[in-house]
CSV table of C-alpha atoms in Angstrom, one decimal:
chain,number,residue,atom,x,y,z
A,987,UNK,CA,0.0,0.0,0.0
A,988,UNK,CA,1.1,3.1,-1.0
A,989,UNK,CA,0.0,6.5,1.1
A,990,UNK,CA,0.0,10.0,-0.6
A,991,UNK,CA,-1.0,11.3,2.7
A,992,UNK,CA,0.0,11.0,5.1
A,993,UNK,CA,3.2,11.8,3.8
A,994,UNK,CA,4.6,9.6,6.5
A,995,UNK,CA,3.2,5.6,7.3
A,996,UNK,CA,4.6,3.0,9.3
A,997,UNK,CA,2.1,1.2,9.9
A,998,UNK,CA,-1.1,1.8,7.5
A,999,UNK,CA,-3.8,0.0,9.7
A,1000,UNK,CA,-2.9,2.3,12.6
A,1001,UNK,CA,-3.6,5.4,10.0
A,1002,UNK,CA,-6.2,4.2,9.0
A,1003,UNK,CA,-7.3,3.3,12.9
A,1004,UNK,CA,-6.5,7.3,13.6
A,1005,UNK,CA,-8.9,8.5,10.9
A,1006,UNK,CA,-11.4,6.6,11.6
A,1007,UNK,CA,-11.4,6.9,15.3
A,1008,UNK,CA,-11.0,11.0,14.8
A,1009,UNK,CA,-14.2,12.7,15.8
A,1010,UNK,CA,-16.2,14.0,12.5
A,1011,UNK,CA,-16.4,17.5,11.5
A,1012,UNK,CA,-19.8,19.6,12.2
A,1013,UNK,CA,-21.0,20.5,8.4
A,1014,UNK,CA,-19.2,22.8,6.2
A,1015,UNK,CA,-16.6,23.7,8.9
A,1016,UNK,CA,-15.0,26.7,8.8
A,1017,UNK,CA,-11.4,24.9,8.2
A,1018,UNK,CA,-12.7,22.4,5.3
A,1019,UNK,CA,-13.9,25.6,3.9
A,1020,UNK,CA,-10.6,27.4,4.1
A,1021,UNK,CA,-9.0,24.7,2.6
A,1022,UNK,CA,-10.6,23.7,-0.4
A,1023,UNK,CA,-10.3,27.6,-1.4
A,1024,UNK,CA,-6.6,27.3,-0.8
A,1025,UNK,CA,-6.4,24.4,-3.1
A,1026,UNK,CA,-9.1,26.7,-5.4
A,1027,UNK,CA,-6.3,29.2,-5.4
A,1028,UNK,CA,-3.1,27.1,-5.9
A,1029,UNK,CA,-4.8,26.1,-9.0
A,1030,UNK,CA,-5.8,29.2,-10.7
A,1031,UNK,CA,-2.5,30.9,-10.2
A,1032,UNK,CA,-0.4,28.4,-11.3
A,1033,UNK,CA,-0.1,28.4,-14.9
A,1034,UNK,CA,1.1,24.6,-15.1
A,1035,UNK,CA,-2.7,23.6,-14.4
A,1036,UNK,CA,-4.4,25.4,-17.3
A,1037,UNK,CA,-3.1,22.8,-19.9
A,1038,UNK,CA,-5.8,20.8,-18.4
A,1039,UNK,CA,-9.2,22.2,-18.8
A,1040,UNK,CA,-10.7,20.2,-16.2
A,1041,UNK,CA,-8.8,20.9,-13.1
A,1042,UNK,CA,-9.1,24.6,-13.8
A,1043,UNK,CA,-12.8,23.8,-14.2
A,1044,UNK,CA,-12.5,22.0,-10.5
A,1045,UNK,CA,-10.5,24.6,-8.9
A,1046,UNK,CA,-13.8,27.3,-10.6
A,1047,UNK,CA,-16.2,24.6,-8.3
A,1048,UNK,CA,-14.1,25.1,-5.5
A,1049,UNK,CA,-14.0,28.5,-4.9
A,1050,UNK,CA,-15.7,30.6,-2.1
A,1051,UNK,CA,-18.5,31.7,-4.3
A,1052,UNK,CA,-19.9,28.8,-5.3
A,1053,UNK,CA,-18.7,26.9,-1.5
A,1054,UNK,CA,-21.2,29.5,-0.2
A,1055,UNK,CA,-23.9,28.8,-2.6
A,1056,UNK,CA,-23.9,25.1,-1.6
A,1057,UNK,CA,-24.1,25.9,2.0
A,1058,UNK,CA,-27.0,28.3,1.4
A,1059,UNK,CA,-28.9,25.0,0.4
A,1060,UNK,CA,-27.4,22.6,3.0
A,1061,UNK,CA,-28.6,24.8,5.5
A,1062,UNK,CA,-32.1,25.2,3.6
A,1063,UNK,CA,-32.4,21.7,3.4
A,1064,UNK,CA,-31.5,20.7,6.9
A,1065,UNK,CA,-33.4,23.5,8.6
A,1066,UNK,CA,-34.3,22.9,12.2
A,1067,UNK,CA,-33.2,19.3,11.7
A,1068,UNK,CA,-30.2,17.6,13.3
A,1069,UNK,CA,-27.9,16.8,10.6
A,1070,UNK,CA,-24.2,15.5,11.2
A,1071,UNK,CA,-21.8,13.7,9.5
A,1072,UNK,CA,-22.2,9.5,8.9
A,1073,UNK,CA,-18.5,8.7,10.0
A,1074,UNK,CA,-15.4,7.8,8.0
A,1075,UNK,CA,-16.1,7.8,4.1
A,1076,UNK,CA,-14.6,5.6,1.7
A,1077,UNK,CA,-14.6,6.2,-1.7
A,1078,UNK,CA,-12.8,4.1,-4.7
A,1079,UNK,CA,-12.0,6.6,-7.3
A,1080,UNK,CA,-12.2,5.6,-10.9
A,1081,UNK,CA,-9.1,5.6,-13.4
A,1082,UNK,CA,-10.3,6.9,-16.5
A,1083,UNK,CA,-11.4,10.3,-15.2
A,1084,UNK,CA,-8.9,12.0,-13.4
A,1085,UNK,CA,-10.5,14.5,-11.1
A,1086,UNK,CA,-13.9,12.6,-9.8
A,1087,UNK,CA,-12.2,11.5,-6.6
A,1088,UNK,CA,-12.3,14.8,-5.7
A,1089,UNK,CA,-15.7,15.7,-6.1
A,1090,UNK,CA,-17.1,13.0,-4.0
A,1091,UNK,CA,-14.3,13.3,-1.7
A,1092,UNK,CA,-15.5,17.5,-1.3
A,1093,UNK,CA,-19.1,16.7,-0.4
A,1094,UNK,CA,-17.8,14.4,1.9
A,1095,UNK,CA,-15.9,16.4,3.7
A,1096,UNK,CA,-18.1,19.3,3.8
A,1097,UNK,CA,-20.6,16.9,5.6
A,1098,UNK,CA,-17.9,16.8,8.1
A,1099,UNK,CA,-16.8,12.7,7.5
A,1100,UNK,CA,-13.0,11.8,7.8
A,1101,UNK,CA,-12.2,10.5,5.0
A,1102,UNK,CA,-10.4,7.5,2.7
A,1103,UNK,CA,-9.5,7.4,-0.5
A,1104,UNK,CA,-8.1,5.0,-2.8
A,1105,UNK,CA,-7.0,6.3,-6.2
A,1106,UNK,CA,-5.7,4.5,-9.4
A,1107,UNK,CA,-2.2,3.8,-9.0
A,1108,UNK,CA,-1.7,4.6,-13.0
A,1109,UNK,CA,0.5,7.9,-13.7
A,1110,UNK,CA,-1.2,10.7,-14.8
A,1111,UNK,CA,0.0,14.3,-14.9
A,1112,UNK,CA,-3.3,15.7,-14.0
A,1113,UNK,CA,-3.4,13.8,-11.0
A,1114,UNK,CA,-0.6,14.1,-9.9
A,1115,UNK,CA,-0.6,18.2,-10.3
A,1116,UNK,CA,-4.2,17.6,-8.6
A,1117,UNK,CA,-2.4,15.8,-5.8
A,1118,UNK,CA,0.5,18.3,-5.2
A,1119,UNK,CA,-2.5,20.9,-4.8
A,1120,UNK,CA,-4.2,19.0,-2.2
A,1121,UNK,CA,-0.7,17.9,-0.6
A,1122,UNK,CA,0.2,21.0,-0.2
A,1123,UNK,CA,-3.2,22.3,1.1
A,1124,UNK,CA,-3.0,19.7,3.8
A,1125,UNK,CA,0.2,20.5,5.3
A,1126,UNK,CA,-1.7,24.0,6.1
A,1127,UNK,CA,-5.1,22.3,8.0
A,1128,UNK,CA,-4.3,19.6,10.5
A,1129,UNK,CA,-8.1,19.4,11.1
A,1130,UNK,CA,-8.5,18.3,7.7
A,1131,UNK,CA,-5.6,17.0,7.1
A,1132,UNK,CA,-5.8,14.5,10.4
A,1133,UNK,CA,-9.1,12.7,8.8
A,1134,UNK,CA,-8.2,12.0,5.1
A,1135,UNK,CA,-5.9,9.6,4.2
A,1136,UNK,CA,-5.2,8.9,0.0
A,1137,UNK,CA,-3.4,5.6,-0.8
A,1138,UNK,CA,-3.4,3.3,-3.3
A,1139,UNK,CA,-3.2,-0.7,-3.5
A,1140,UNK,CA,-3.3,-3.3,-6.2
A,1141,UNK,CA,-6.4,-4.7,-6.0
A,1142,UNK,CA,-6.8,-7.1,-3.0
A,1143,UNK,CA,-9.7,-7.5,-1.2
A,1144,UNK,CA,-8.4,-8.3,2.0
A,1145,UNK,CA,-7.8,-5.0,2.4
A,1146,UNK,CA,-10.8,-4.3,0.2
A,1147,UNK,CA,-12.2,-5.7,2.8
A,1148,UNK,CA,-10.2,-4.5,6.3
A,1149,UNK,CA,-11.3,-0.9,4.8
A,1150,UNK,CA,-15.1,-1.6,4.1
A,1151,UNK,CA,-15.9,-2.9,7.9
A,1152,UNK,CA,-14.6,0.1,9.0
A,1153,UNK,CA,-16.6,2.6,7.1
A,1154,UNK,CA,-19.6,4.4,7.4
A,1155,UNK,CA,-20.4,5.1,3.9
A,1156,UNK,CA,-18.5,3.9,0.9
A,1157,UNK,CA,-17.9,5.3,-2.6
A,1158,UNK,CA,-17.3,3.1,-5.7
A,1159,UNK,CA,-16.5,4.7,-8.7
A,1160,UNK,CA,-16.2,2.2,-11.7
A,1161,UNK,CA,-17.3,0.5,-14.4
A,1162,UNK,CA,-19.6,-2.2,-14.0
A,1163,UNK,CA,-17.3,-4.9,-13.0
A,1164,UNK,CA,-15.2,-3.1,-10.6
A,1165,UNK,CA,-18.7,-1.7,-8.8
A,1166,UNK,CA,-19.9,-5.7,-8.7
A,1167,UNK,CA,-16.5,-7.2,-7.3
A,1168,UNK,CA,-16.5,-3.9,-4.6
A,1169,UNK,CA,-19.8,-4.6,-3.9
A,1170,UNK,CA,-19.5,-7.9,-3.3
A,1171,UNK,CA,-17.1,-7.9,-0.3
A,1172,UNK,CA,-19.5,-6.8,2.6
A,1173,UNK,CA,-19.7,-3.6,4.5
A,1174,UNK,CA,-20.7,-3.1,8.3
A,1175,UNK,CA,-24.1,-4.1,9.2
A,1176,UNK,CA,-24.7,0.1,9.7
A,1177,UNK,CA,-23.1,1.2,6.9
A,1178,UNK,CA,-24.5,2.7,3.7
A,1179,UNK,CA,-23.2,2.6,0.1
A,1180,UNK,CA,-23.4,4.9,-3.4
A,1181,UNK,CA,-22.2,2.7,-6.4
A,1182,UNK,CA,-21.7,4.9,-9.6
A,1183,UNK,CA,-21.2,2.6,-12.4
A,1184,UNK,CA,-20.6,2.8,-16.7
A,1185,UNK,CA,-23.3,5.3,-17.3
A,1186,UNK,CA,-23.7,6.4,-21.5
A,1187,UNK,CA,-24.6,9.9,-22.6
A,1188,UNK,CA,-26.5,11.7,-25.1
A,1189,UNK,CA,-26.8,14.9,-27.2
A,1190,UNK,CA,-29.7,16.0,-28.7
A,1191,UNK,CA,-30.0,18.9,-31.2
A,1192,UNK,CA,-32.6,20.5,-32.8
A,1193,UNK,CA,-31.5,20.8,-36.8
A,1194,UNK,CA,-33.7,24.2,-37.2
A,1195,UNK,CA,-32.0,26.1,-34.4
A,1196,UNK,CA,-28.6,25.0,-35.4
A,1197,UNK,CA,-29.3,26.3,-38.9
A,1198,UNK,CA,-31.0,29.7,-37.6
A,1199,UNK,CA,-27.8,30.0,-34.9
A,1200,UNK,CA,-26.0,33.8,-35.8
A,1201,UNK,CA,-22.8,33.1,-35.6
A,1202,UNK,CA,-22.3,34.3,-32.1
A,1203,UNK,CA,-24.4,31.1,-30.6
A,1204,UNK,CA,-23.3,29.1,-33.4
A,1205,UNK,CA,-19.2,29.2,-32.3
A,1206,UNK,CA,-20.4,29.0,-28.4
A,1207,UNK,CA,-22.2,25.9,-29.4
A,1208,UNK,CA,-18.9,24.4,-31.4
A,1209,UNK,CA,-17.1,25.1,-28.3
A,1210,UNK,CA,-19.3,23.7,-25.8
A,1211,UNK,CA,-19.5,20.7,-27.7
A,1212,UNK,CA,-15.8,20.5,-27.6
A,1213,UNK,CA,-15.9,20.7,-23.8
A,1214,UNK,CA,-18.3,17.9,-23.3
A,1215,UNK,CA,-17.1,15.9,-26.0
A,1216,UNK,CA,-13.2,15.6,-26.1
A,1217,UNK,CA,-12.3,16.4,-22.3
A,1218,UNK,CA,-11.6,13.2,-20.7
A,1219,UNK,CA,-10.9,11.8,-24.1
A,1220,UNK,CA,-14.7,11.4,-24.0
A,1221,UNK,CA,-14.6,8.7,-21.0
A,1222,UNK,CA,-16.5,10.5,-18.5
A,1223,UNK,CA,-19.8,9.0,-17.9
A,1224,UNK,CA,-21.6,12.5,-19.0
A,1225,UNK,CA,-19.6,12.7,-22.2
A,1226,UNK,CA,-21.8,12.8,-25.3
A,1227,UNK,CA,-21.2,9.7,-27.2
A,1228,UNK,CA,-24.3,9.2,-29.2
A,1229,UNK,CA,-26.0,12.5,-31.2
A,1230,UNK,CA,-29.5,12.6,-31.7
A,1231,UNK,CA,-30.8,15.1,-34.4
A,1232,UNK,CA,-34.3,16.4,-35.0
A,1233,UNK,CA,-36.0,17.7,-37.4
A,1234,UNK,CA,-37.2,17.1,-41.2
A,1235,UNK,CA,-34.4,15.1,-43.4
A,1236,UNK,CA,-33.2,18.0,-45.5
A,1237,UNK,CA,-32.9,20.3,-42.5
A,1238,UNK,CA,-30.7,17.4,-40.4
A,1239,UNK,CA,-28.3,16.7,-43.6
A,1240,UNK,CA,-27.6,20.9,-43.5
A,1241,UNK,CA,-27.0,21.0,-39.9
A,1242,UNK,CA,-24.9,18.1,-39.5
A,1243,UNK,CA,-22.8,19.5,-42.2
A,1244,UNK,CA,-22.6,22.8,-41.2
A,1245,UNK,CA,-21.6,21.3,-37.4
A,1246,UNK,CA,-18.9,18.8,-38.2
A,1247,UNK,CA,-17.3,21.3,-40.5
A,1248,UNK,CA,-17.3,23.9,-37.9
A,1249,UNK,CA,-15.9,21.4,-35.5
A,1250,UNK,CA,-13.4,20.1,-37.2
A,1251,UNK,CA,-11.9,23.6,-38.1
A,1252,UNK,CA,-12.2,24.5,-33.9
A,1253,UNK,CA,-10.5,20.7,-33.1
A,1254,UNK,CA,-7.2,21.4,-35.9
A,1255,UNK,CA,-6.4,24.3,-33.5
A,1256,UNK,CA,-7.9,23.3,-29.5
A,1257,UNK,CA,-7.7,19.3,-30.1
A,1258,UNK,CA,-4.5,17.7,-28.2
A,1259,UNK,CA,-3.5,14.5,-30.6
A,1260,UNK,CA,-4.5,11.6,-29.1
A,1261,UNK,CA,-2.2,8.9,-28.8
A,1262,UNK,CA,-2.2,6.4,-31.8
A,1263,UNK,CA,-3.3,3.6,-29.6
A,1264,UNK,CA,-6.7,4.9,-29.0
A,1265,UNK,CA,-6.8,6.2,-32.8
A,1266,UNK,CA,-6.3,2.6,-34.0
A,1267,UNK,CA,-9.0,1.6,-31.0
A,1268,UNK,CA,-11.3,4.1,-32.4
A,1269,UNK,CA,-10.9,2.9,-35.7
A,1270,UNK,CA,-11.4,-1.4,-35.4
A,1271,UNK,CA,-14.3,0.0,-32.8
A,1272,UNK,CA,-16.3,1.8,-35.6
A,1273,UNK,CA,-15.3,-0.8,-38.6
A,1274,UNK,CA,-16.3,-3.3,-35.7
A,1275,UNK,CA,-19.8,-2.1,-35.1
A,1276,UNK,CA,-20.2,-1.2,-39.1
A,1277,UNK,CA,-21.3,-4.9,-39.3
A,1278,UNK,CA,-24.5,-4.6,-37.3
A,1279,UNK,CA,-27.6,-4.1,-39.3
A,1280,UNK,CA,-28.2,-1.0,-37.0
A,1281,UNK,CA,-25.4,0.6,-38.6
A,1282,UNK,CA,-26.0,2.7,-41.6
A,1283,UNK,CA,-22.6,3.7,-42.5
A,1284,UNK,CA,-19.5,5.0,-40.8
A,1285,UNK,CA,-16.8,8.2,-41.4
A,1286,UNK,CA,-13.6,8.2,-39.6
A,1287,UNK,CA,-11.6,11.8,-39.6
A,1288,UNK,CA,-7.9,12.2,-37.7
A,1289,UNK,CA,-10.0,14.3,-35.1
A,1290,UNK,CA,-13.3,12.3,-34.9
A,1291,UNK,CA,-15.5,9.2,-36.0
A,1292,UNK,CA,-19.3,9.5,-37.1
A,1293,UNK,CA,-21.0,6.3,-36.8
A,1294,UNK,CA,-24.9,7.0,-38.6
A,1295,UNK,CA,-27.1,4.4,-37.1
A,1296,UNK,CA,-31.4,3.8,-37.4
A,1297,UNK,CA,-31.0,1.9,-33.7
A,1298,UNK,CA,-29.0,2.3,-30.5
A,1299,UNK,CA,-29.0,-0.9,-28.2
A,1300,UNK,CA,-26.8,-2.4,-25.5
A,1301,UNK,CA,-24.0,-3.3,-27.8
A,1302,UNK,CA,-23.0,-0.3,-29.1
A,1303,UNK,CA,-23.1,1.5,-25.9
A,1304,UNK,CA,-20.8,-0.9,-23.9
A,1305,UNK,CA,-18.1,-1.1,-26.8
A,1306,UNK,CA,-18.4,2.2,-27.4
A,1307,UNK,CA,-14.3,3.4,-26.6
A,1308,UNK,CA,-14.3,7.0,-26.5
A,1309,UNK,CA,-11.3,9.1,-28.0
A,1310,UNK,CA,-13.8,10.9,-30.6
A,1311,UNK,CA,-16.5,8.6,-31.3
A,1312,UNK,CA,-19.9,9.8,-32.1
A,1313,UNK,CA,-23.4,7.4,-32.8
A,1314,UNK,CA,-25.5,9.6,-34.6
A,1315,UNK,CA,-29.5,9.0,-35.5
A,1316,UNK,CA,-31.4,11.3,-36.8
A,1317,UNK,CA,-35.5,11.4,-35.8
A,1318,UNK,CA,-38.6,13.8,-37.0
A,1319,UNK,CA,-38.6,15.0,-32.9
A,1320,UNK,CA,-37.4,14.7,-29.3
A,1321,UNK,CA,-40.5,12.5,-28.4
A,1322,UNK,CA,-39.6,9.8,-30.8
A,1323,UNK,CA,-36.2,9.0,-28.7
A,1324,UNK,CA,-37.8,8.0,-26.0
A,1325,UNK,CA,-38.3,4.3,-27.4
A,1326,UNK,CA,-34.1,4.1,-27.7
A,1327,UNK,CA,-33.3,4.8,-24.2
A,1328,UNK,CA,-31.5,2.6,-22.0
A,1329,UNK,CA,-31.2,2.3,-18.1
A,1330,UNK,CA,-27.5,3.1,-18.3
A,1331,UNK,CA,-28.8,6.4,-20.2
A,1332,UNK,CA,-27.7,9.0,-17.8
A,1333,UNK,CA,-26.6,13.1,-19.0
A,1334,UNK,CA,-29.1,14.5,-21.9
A,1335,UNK,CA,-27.6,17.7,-23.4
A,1336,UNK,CA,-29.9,19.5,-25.7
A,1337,UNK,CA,-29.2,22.5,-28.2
A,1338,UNK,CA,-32.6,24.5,-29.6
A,1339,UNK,CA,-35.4,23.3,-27.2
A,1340,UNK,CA,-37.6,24.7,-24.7
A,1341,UNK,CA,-37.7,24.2,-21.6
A,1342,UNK,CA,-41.1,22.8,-22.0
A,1343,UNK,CA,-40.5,20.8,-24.4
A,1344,UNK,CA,-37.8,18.7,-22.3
A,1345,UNK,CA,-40.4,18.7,-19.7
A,1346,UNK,CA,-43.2,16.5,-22.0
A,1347,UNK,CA,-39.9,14.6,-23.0
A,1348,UNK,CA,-39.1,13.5,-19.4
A,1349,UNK,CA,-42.6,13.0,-18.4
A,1350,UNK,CA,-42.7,10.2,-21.5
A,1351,UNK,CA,-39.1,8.4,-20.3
A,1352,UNK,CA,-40.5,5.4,-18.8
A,1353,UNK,CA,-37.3,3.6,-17.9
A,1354,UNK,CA,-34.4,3.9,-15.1
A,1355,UNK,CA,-33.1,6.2,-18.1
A,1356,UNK,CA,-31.9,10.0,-17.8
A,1357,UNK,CA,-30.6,11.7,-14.9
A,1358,UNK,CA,-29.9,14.8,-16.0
A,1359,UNK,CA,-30.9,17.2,-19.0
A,1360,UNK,CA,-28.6,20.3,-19.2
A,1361,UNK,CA,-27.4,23.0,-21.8
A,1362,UNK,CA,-24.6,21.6,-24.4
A,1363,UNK,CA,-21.5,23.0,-22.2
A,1364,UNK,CA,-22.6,21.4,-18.9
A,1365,UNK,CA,-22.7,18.1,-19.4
A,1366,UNK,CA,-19.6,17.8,-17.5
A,1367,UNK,CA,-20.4,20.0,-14.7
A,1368,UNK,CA,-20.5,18.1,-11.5
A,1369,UNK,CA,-23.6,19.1,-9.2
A,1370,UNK,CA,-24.4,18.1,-5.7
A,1371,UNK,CA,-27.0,15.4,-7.4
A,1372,UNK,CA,-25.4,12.8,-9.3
A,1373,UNK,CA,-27.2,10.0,-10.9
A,1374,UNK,CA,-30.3,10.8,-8.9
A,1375,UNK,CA,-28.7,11.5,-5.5
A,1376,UNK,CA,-28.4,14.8,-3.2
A,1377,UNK,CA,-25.0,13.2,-2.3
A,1378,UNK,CA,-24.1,16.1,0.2
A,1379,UNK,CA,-27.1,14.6,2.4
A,1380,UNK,CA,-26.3,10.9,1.7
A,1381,UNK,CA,-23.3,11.6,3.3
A,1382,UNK,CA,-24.7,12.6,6.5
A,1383,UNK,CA,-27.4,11.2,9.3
A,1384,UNK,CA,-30.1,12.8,10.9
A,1385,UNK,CA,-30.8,12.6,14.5
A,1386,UNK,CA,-33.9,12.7,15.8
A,1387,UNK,CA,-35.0,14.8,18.6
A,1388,UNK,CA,-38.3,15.0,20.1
């Protein structure tokens, strides 16, 4: 086992014996608060961090502004209530998106839990900029500092296991098999559990509105796109991977060409190569797929694949590999999707509809399908409710007092 703090570990059980036995943190306490602006700072003034998108868009979350905001509605939501932290929280981090460790870990500790977290072991650069941030932040806030512990193991589920008896709430963030082998190693009788497995995403556009955009909402919708779409290599479990169009046939055919052209001019000067191992995945993955009848034809570009299909089922979605890799299918409107949606269906991102419109359209859903419906831009944003949960108050307790 491998500790990135404490900087210092003899003995690992007895760390992890001092974080658990240290006495939780009343909510949003003044010192968590203080830190995560300090690590809020140390990333916006550092210029090493603004090669990565994402951590600046982290460091943007964590600031006092929006810190405040969510406390505004903690303390709305708990009102005369007793609310206090569960415990110790651990949380398994996933490997393909850098930075969700953090977000989970932030709720956390604004509920006032100590907290343990096991990260990939895998080198990234983001991370481990991300982890000098937090290091460093630590060393400054011994209340904080004295709860979290952030290791990392080869999987073993002894220790799996040591760690799960002794939590109050854990955190698995994975894909499907990772959350079924966590989940089967048991937990204490009193403890509680959020499991966020493979989700798939979805962007929706309205072919009229893209074709009536001035050029002003036309660009901001090219670089939203890009922001969903290519951060994370298109991994995160909010990333558009399939693209739904609307509208009569004619109308689609012009707005799909004047997007992808537009894009592809806006990725040969913003798009960061991506290595030719997930080029040549890209590639076999779209040939691969060509040969279902679903598949209508398929397009691969250096900066991105377009896979046309007239059905979406569970295939596609689970050998879907990211890196650039769009499904599109085109329908007359946003009602008619609803028969294609899956329970692993979780971020809708919509361009040119009201907000009425997407109301009737999640009324219809009649699945486990569709957590969220945001702008194009936010797919990515990370909000206090995830997958369906207000995670800030699954990561407390109320007591009861009559």
């Amino acid at each position: 086992m491998k500790f990135f703090w404490p900087n210092q570990s003899k003995n690992w059980k007895e760390t992890i014996e001092s974080i658990i036995t240290a006495k939780p943190l009343s909510p949003f306490h003044p010192e968590v608060l203080s830190f995560l602006q300090s690590i809020s700072k140390a990333i916006l003034k550092d210029h090493s961090y603004r090669r990565y998108p994402e951590l600046v868009a982290l460091a943007y979350w964590l600031r006092k502004a929006h810190l405040s905001e969510m406390q505004e509605s903690y303390v709305k939501k708990a009102g005369e209530r007793m609310v206090l932290a569960r415990g110790t929280a651990l949380h398994f981090a996933p490997s393909n998106v850098d930075t969700i460790f953090v977000y989970s870990w932030v709720l956390s500790m604004l509920a006032g839990n100590s907290n343990i977290l096991r990260i990939s072991g895998r080198k990234q650069e983001q991370t481990e900029l991300l982890l000098r941030a937090i290091i460093n932040g630590l060393e400054d806030y011994p209340e904080v500092a004295s709860r979290t512990a952030i290791l990392t193991y080869e999987h073993n589920n002894e220790t799996t296991q040591y760690l799960s008896e002794r939590c109050h709430i854990r955190v698995i963030w994975g894909g499907d098999e990772t959350v079924k082998a966590i989940r089967s190693i048991p937990l204490a009788p009193l403890a509680t559990e959020l499991a966020f497995p493979d989700r798939f995403s979805l962007s929706v556009l309205e072919a009229g509105a893209v074709l009536n955009a001035d050029d002003h909402e036309f660009n901001g919708l090219i670089k939203n796109f890009y922001n969903d779409g290519f951060w994370f290599a298109q991994m995160a479990c909010s990333s558009p991977r399939l693209i739904v169009w609307t509208g009569e046939e004619k109308s689609i055919e012009s707005a799909q060409d004047r997007f992808w052209t537009q894009l592809n001019s806006y990725l040969d000067e913003h798009l960061e190569e991506y290595s030719p191992a997930l080029q040549v995945q890209k590639l076999t993955t779209g040939y691969s797929l060509s040969d279902k009848e679903s598949v209508v034809n398929f397009l691969h570009l250096p900066n991105f694949s377009r896979l046309k299909v007239n059905n979406i089922d569970l295939d596609i979605r689970e050998r879907h590999c990211g890196g650039g890799l769009f499904v599109e299918l085109d329908l007359p409107q946003l009602y008619d999707l609803i028969p294609f949606l899956d329970d692993k269906d979780q971020t809708l991102s919509y361009f040119g509809f009201t907000k009425s419109q997407l109301m009737e359209f999640a009324e219809g859903v009649g699945n486990r399908s569709i957590d969220r419906i945001v702008p194009i831009g936010q797919a990515l944003d990370f909000e206090g409710i995830w997958d369906g949960y207000d995670l800030l108050m699954h990561f407390t307790r109320e007591i009861v007092i009559r």
